[in-house]
Tab-separated table of N, CA and C in Angstrom:
chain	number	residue	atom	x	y	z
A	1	UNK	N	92.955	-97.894	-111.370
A	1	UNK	CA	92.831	-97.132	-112.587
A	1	UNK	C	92.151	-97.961	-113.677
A	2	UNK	N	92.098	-99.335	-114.038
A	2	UNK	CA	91.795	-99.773	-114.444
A	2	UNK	C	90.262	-99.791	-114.483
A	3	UNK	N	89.896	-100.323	-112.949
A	3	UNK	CA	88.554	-100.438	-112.791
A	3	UNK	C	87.219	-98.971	-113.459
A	4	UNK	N	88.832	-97.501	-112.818
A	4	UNK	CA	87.989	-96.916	-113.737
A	4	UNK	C	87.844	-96.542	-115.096
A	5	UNK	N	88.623	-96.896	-115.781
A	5	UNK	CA	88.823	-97.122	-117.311
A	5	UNK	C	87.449	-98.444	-117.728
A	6	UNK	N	87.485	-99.276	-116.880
A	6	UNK	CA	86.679	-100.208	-117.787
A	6	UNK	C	84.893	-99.697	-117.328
A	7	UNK	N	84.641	-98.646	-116.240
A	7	UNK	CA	83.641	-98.414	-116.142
A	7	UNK	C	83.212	-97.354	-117.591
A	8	UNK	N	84.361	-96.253	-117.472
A	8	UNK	CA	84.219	-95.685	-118.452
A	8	UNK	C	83.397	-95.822	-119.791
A	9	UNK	N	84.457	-97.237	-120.292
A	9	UNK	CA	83.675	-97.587	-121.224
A	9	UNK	C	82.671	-98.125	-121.322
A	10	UNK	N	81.911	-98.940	-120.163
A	10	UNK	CA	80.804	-99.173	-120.432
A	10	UNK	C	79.966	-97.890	-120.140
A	11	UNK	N	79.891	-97.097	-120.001
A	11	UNK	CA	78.953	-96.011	-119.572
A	11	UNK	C	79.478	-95.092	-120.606
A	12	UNK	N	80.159	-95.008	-121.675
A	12	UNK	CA	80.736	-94.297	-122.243
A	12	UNK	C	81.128	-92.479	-121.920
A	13	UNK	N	81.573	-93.191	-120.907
A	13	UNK	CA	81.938	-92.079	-120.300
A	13	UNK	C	83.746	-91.574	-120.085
A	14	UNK	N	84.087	-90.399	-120.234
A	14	UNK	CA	85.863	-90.030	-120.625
A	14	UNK	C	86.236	-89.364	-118.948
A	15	UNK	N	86.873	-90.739	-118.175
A	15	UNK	CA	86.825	-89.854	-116.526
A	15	UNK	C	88.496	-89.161	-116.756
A	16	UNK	N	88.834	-89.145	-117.881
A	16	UNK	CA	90.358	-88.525	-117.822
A	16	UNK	C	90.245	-86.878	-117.580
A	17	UNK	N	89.147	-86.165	-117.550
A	17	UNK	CA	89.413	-84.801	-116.743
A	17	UNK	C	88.909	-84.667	-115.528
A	18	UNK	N	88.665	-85.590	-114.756
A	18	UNK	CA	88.282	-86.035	-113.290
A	18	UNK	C	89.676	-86.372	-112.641
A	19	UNK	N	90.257	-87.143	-113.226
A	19	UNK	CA	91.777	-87.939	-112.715
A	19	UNK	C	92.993	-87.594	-113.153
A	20	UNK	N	93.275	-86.212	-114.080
A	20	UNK	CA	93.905	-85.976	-114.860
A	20	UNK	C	95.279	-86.515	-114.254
A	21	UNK	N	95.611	-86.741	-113.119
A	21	UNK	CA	96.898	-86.847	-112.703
A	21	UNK	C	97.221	-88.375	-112.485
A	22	UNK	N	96.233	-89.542	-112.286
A	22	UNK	CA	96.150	-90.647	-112.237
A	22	UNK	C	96.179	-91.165	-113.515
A	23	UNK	N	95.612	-90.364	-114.346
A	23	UNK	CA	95.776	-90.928	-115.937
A	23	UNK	C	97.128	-90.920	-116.085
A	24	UNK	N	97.862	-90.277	-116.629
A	24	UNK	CA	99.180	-89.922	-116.379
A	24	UNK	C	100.151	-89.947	-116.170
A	25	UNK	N	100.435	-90.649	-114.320
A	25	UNK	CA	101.028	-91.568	-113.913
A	25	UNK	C	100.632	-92.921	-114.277
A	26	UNK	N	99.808	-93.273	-114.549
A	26	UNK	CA	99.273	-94.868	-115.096
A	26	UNK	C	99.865	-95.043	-116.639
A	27	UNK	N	99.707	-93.854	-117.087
A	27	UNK	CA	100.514	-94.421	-118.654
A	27	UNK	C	98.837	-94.443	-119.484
A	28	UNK	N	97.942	-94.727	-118.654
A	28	UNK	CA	97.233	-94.546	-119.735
A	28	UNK	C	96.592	-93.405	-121.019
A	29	UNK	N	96.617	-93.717	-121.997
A	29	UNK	CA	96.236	-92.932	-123.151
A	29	UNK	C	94.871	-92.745	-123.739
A	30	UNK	N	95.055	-92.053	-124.590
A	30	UNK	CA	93.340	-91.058	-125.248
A	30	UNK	C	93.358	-92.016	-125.918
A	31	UNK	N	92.285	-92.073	-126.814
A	31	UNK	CA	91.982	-92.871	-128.121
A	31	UNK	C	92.627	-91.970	-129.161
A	32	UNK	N	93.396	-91.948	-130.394
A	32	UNK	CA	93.543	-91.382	-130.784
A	32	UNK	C	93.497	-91.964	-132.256
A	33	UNK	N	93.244	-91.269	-133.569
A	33	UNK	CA	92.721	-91.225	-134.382
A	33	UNK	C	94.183	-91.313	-135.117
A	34	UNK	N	94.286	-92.242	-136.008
A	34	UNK	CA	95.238	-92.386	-136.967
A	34	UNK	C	95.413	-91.155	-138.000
A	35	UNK	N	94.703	-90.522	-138.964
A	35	UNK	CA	94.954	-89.781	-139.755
A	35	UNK	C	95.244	-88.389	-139.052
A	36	UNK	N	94.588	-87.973	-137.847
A	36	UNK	CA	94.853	-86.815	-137.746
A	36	UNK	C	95.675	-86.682	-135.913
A	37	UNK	N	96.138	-87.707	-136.038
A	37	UNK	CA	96.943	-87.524	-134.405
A	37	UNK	C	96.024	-86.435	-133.294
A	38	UNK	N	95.059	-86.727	-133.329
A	38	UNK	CA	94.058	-85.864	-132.355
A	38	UNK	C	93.413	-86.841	-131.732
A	39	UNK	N	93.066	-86.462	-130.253
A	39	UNK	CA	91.987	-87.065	-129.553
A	39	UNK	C	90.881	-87.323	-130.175
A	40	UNK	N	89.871	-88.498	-130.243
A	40	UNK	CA	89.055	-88.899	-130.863
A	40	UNK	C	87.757	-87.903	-129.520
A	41	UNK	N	86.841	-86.668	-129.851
A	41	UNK	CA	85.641	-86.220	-128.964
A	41	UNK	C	84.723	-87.249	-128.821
A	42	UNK	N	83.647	-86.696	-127.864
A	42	UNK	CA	82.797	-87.898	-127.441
A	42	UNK	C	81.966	-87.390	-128.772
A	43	UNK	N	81.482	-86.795	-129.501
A	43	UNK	CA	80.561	-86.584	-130.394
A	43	UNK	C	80.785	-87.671	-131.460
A	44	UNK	N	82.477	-87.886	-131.757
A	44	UNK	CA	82.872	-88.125	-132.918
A	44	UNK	C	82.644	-89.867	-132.610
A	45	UNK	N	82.500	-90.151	-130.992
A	45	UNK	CA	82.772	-91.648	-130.754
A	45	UNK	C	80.991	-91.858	-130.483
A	46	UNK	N	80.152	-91.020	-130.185
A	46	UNK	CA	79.139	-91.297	-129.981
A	46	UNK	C	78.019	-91.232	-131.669
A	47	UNK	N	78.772	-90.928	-132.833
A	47	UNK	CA	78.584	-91.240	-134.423
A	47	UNK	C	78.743	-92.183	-134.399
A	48	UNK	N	80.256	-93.033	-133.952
A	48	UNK	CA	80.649	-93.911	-134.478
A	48	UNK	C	79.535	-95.346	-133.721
A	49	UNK	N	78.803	-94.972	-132.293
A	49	UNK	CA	78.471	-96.072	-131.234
A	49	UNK	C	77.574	-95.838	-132.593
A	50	UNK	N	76.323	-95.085	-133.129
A	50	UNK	CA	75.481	-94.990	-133.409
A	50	UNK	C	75.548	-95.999	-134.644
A	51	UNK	N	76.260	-95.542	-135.675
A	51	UNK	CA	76.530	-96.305	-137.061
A	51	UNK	C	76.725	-98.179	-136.787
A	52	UNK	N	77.486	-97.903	-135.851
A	52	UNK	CA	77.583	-99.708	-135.426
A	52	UNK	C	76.515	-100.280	-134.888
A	53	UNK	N	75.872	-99.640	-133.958
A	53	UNK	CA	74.734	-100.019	-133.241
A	53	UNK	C	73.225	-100.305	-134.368
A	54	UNK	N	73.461	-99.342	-135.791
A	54	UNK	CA	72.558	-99.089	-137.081
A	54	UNK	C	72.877	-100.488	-137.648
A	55	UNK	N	73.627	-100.774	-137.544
A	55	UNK	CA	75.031	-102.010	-138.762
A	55	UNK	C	74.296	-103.045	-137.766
A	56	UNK	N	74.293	-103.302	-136.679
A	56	UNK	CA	74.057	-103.788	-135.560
A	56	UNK	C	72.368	-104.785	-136.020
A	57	UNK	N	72.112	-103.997	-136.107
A	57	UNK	CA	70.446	-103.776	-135.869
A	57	UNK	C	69.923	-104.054	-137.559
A	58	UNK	N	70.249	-103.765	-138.570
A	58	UNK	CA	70.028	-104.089	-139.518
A	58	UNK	C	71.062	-105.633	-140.127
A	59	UNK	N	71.182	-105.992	-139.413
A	59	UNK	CA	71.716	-107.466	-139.587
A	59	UNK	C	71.020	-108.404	-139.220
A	60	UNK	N	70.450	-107.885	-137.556
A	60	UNK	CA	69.717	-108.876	-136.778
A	60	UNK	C	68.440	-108.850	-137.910
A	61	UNK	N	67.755	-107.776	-138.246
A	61	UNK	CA	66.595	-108.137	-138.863
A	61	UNK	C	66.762	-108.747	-140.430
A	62	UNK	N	67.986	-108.677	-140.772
A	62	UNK	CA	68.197	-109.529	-142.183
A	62	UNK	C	67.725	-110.981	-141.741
A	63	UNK	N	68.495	-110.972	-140.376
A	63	UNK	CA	69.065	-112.796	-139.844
A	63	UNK	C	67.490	-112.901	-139.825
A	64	UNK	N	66.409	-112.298	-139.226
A	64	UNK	CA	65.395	-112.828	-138.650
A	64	UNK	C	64.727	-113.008	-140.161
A	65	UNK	N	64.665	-112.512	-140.520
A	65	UNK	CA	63.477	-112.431	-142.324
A	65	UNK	C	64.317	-113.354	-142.837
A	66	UNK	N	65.809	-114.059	-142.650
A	66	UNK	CA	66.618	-115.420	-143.255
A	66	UNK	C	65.883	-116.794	-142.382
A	67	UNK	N	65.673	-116.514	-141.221
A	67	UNK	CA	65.210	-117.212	-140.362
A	67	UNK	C	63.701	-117.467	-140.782
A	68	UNK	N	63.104	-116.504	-140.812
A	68	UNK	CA	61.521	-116.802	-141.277
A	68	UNK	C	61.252	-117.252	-142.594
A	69	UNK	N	61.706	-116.453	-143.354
A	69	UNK	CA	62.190	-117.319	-145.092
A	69	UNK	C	62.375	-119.144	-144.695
A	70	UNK	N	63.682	-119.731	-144.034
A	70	UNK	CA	63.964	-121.333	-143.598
A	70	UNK	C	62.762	-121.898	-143.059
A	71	UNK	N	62.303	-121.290	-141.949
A	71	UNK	CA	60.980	-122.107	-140.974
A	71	UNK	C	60.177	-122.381	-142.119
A	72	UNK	N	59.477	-120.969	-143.023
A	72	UNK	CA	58.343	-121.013	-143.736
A	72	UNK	C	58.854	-121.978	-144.944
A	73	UNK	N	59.719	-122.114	-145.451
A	73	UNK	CA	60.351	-123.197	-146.783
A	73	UNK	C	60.160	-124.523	-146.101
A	74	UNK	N	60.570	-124.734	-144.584
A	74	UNK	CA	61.030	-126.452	-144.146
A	74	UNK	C	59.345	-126.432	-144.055
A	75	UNK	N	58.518	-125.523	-143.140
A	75	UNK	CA	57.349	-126.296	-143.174
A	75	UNK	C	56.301	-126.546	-144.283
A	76	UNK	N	56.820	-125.839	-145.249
A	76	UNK	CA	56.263	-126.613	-146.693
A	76	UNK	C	56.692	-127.994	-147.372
A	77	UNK	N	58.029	-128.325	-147.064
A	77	UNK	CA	58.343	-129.606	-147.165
A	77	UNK	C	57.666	-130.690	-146.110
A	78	UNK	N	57.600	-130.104	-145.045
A	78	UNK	CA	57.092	-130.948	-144.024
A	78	UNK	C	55.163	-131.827	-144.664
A	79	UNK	N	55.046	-130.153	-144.902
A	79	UNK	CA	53.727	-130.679	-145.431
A	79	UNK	C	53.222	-132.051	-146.695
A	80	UNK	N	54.476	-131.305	-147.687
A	80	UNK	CA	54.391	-132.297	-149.137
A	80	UNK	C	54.902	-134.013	-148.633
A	81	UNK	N	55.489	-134.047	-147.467
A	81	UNK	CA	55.977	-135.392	-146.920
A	81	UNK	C	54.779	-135.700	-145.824
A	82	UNK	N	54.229	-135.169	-145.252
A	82	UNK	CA	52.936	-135.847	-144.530
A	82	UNK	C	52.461	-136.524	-145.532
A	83	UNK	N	51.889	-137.937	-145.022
A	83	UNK	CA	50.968	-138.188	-145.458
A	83	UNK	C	49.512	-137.708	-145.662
A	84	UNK	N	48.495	-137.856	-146.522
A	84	UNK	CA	47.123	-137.003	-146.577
A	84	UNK	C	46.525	-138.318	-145.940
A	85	UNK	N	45.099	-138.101	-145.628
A	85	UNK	CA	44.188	-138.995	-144.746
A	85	UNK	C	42.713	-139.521	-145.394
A	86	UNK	N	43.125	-140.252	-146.919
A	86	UNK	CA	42.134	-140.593	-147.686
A	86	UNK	C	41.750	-141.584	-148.061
């Protein structure tokens, strides 16, 4: 049961109406949503992949334009510390 729980989630996929009776006996549970004691739908979890995956993705390109900002600053120091050839 496990194995198929952890496929699940990587494929984001819900096999609990495939196994309904293995879920069940296993004890395992829905995701469920604090404010409204309801099953969390795949729509509502496939918003949420999206927004993180957005959050995700607009970080990496902060990091990279922080990254290119450092290279382009050190190799201006690099330069003012070369010696010139006169």
């Amino acid at each position: 049961m496990d194995i198929i729980c952890m496929i699940g989630q990587v494929i984001n996929y819900d096999f609990s109406d495939e196994f309904k009776d293995e879920f069940l006996r296993s004890g395992v549970k829905l995701i469920i949503d604090e404010n409204d004691q309801h099953p969390i739908n795949k729509e509502q979890s496939q918003e949420s992949t999206h927004y993180w995956m957005q959050k995700y993705i607009s970080l990496l390109e902060d990091y990279a334009a922080l990254l290119q900002t450092i290279n382009s600053s050190s190799q201006q120091v690099v330069r003012s510390i070369e010696p010139t050839d006169k």
